[in-house]
Coordinates of C-alpha atoms in Angstrom, one line a residue:
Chain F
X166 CA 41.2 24.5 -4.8
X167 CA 43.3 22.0 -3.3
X168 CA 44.8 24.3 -0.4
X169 CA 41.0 25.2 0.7
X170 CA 40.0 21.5 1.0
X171 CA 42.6 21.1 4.6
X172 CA 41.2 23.7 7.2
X173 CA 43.0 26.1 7.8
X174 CA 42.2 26.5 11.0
X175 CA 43.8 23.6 14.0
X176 CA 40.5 22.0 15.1
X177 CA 40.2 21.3 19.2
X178 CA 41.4 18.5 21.1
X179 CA 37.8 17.4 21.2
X180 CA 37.4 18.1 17.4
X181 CA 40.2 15.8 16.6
X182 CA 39.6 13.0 18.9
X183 CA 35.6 12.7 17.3
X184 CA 37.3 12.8 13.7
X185 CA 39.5 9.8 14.6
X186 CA 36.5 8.1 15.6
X187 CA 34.1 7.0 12.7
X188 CA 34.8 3.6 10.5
X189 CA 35.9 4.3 7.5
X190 CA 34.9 0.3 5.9
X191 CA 32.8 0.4 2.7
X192 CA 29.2 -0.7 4.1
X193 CA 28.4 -4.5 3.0
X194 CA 25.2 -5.0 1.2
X195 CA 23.0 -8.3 0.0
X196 CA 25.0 -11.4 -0.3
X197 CA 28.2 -12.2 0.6
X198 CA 30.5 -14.5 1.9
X199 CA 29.2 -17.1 5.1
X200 CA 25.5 -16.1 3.6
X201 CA 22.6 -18.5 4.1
X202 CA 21.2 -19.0 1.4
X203 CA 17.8 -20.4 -0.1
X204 CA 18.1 -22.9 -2.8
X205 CA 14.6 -22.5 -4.6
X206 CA 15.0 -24.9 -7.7
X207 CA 14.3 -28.9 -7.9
X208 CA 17.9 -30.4 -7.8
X209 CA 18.2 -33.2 -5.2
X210 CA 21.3 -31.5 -3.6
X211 CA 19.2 -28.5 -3.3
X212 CA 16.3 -30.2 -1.8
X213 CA 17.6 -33.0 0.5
X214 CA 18.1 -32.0 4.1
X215 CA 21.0 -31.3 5.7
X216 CA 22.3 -30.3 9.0
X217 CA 23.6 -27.0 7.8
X218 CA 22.4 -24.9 5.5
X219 CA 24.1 -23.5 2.6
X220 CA 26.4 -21.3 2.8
X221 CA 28.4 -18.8 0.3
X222 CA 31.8 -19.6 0.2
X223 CA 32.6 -16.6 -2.8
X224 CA 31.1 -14.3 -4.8
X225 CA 32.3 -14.1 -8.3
X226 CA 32.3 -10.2 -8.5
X227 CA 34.8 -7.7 -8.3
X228 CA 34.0 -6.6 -4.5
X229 CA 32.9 -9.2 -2.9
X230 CA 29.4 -8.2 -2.8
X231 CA 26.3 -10.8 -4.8
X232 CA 23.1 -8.7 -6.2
X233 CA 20.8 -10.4 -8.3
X234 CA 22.1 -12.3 -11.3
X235 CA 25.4 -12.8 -9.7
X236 CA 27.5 -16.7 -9.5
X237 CA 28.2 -17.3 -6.3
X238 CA 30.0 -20.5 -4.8
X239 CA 28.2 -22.2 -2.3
X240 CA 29.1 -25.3 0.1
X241 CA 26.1 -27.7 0.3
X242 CA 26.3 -30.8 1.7
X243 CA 30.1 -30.7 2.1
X244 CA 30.4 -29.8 -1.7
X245 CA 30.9 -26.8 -3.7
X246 CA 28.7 -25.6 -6.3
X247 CA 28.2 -22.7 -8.2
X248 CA 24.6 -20.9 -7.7
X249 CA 23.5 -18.2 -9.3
X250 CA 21.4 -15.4 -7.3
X251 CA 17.9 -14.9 -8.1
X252 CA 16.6 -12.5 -5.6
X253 CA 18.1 -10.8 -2.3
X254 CA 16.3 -9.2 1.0
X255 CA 18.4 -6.1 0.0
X256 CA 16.4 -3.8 -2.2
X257 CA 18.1 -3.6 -5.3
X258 CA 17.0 -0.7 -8.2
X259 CA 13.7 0.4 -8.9
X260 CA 11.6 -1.7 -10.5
X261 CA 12.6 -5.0 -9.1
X262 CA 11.0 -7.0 -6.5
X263 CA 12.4 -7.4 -3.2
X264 CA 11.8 -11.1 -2.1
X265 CA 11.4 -12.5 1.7
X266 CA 15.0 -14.7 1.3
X267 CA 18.4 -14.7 -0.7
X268 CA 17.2 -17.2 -3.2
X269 CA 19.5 -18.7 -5.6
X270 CA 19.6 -21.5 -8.2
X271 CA 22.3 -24.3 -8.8
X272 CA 24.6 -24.1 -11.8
X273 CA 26.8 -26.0 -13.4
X274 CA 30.1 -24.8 -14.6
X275 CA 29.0 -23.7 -18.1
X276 CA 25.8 -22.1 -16.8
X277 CA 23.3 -25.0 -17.0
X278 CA 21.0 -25.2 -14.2
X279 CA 21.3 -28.3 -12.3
X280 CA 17.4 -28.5 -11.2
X281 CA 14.8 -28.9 -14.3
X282 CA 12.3 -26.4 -12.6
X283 CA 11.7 -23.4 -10.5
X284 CA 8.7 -22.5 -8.7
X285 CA 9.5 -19.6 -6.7
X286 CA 9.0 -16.6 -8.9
X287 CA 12.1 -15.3 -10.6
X288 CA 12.9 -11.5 -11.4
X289 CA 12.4 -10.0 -14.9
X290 CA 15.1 -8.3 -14.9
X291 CA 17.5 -11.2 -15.3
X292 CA 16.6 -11.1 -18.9
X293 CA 18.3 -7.9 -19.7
X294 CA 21.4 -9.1 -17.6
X295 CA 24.4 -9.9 -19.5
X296 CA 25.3 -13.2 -19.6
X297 CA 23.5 -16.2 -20.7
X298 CA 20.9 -16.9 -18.4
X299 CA 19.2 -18.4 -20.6
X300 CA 18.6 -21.7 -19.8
X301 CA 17.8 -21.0 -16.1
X302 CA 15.0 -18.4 -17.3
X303 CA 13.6 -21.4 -19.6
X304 CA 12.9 -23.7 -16.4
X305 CA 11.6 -20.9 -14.4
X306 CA 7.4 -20.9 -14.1
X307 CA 6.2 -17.8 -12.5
X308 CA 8.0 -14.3 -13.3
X309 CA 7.8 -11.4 -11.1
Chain I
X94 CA 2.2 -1.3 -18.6
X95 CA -0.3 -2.1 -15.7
X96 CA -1.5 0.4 -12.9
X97 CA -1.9 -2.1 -9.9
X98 CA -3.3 -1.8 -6.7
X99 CA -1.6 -1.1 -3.6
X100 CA -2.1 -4.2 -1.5
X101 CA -2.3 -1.8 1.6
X102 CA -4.4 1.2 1.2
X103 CA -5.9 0.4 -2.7
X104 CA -4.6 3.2 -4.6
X105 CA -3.6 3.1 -8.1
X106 CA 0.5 1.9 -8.4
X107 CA 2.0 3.7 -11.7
X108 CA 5.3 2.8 -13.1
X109 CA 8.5 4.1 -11.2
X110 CA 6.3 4.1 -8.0
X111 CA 6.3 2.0 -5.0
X112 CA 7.8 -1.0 -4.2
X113 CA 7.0 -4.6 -4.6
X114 CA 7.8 -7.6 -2.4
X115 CA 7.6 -11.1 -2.9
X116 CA 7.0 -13.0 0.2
X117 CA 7.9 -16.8 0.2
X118 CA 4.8 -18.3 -0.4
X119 CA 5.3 -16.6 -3.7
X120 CA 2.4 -13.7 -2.7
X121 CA 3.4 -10.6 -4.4
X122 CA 2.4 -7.5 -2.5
X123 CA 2.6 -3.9 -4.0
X124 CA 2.4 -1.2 -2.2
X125 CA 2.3 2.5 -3.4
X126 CA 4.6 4.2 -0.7
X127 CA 6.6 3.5 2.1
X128 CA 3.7 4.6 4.3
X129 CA 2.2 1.6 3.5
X130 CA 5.0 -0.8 3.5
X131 CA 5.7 0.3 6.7
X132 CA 2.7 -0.4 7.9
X133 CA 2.7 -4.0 6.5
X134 CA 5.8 -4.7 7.7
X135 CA 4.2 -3.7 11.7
X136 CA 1.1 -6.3 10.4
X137 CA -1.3 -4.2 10.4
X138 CA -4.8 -5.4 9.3
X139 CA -5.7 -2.6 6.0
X140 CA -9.0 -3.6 7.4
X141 CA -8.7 -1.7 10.5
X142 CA -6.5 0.9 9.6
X143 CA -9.1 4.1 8.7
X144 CA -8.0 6.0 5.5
X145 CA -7.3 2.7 3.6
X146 CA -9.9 2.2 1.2
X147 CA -10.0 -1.7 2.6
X148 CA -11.5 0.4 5.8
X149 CA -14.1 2.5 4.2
X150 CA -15.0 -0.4 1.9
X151 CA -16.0 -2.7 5.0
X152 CA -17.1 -0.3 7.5
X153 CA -19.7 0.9 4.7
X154 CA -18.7 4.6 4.1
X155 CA -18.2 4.1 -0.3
X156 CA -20.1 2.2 -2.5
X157 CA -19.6 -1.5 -2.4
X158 CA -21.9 -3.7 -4.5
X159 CA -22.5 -1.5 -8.2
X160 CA -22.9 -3.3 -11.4
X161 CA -20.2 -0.8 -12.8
X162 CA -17.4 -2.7 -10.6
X163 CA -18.2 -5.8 -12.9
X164 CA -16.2 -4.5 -15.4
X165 CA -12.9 -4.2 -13.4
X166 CA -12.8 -7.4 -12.2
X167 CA -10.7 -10.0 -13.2
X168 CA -11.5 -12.7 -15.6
X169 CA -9.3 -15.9 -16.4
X170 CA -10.7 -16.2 -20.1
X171 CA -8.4 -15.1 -22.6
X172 CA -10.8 -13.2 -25.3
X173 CA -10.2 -13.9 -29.1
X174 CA -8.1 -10.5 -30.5
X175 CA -10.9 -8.6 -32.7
X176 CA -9.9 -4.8 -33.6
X177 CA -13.3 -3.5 -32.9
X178 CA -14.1 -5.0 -29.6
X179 CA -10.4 -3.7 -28.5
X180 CA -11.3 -0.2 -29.4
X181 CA -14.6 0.0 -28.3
X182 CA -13.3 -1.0 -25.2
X183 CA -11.1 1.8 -24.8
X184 CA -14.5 4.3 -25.4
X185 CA -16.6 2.1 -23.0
X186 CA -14.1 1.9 -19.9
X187 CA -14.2 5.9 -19.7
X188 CA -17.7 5.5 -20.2
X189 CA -18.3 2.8 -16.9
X190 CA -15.3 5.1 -15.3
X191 CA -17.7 8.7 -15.3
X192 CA -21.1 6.4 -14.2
X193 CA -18.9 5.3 -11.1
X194 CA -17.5 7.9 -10.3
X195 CA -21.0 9.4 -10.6
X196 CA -22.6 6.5 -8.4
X197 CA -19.6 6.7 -5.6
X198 CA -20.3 10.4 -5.0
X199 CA -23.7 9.9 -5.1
X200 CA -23.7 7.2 -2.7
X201 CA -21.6 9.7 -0.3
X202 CA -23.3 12.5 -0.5
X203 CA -26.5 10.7 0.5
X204 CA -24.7 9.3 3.5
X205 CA -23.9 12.9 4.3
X206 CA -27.4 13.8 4.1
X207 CA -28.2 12.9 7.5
X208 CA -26.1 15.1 8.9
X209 CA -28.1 18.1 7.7
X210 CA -31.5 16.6 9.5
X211 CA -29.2 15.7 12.7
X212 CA -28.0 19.5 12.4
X213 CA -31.6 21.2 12.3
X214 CA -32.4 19.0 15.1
X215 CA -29.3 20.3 17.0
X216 CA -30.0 23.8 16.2
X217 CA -33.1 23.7 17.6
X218 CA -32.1 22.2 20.8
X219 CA -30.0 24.7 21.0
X220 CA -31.7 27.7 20.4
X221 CA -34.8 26.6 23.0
X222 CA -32.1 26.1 25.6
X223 CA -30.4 29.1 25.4
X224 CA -33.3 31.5 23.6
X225 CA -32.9 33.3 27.0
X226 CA -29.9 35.0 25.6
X227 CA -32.3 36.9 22.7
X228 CA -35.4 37.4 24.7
X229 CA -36.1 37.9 28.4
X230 CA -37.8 34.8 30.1
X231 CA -40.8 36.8 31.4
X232 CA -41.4 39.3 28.5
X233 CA -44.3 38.3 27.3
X234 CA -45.5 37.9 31.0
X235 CA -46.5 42.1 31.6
X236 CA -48.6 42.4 28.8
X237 CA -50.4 39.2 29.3
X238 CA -51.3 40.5 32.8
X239 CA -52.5 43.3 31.6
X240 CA -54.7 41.9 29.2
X241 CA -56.0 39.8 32.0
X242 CA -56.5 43.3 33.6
X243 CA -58.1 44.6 31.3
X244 CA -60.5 42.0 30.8
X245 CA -61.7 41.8 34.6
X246 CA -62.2 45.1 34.7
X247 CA -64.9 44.7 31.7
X248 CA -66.6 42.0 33.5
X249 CA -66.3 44.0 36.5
X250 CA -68.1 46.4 34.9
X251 CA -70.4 44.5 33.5
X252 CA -71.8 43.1 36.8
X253 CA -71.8 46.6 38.1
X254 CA -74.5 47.7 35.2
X255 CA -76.1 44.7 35.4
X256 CA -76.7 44.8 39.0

């Protein structure tokens, strides 16, 4: 099977040049590193304005790509802080909401939310996520 | 489970279908297919678009104001759990469902009514204006002058016995 995969046959000049020509870089999807991001709990560092917006400095994943329920590192206010993501532009599977903005919440280290509430409605499916999400489901108000 | 509506065009969302988008005034819109997402995203009014049932609703073609619309609509008291009541609901919504379906057709077919009259009318336009194709103009013309023959002659002949 092997030996039929190369063609047998010498492609053209032309043939060879257009094969040489296409990217072959894994397309990038939802969040990722240098995203601007919308922090959509209370937390003062979340709320208080700032001349640049925050900004995703890493994505705690094994490519470096941030879907929903994802800790990300973000730079606010010239500090980090871990975030975690609760809802992308990208549409993600079926049966979950697709929201206007990347919104994401503020963590601590150990998972505890930094703000005490969250108005912006948060996706169900963060529930059957692994991980503890817990505590950041518990201050959220409005699911979607 | 809930069958929702499709913000767009009204038709029933089931599970596994469609797509729903949160917008960040924390809206949610559901749509049933990407026709209609599409068309939301190029902000287009439902209202003005013509096969939504937004359209048809406010231009006047389907039944609007029915008593059997009460019962879908949304009420913000939470009703005390009783077995009974939860079944009989079940019997009476396919009960309200056949009446409106009933009254919608109803109301369309009577709408559609006119266009029989507007038809006869039509037809007989037509067939005056072009009844020359079926009969001659003039054929009833020969016979009439010879009736009118016919009946000068009698009186001519009756002045010539009488005189």
């Amino acid at each position: 099977m092997a030996l039929f995969r190369k063609s047998i046959t010498p492609l053209t000049c032309a043939a060879e040049a257009m094969s040489r020509m296409f990217s072959t870089s894994t397309a990038r999807e939802a969040l990722q590193k240098m995203s601007r991001v919308r922090v959509v709990d209370n937390s003062s560092l979340g709320n208080t304005p700032y001349h640049r917006p925050p900004k995703c400095i890493h994505v705690y994943t094994k490519n470096g790509i941030g879907k929903v329920g994802d800790k990300i590192l973000l730079a606010i206010k010239g500090q980090k802080k871990k975030a975690l993501i609760v809802g992308q532009r990208m549409p993600g599977p079926r049966m979950t909401p697709k929201f206007d903005s990347n919104n994401v919440v503020l963590i601590e280290d150990n998972g505890n939310p930094t703000g005490t509430r969250i108005k912006v409605p948060i996706p169900t499916s963060l529930r059957q996520m692994e991980g503890d999400y817990s505590k950041v489901l518990a201050i959220a108000q409005k699911f979607v | 489970m809930r069958i929702e509506k499709c913000y767009f065009c009204s038709a029933p969302v089931y599970p596994g279908h469609g797509m729903m988008f949160v917008r960040n005034d924390c809206k949610v819109f559901r749509f049933c297919r990407s026709k209609c997402h599409k068309g939301f995203k190029k902000k287009r009014n439902p209202r003005k678009v013509k096969w939504t049932k937004a359209f048809r609703k406010s231009a006047g073609k389907e039944l609007t104001v029915d008593n059997s619309f009460e019962f879908e609509k949304r009420r913000n008291m939470p009703v005390k759990y009783q077995r009974e009541l939860w079944s009989k609901s079940v019997v009476a919504m396919k009960r309200v469902e056949e009446v409106k379906q009933k009254r919608q057709a109803r109301f369309v077919m009577n709408r559609l009514k006119k266009s029989k009259e507007l038809q006869t009318k039509e037809d007989i336009k037509e067939v005056k204006q072009n009844i020359h194709l079926i009969k001659a103009p003039h054929a009833e013309r020969p016979r009439k002058l010879e009736e009118k023959m016919v009946q000068t002659l009698q009186e001519d002949m009756e002045m010539a016995e009488d005189s």
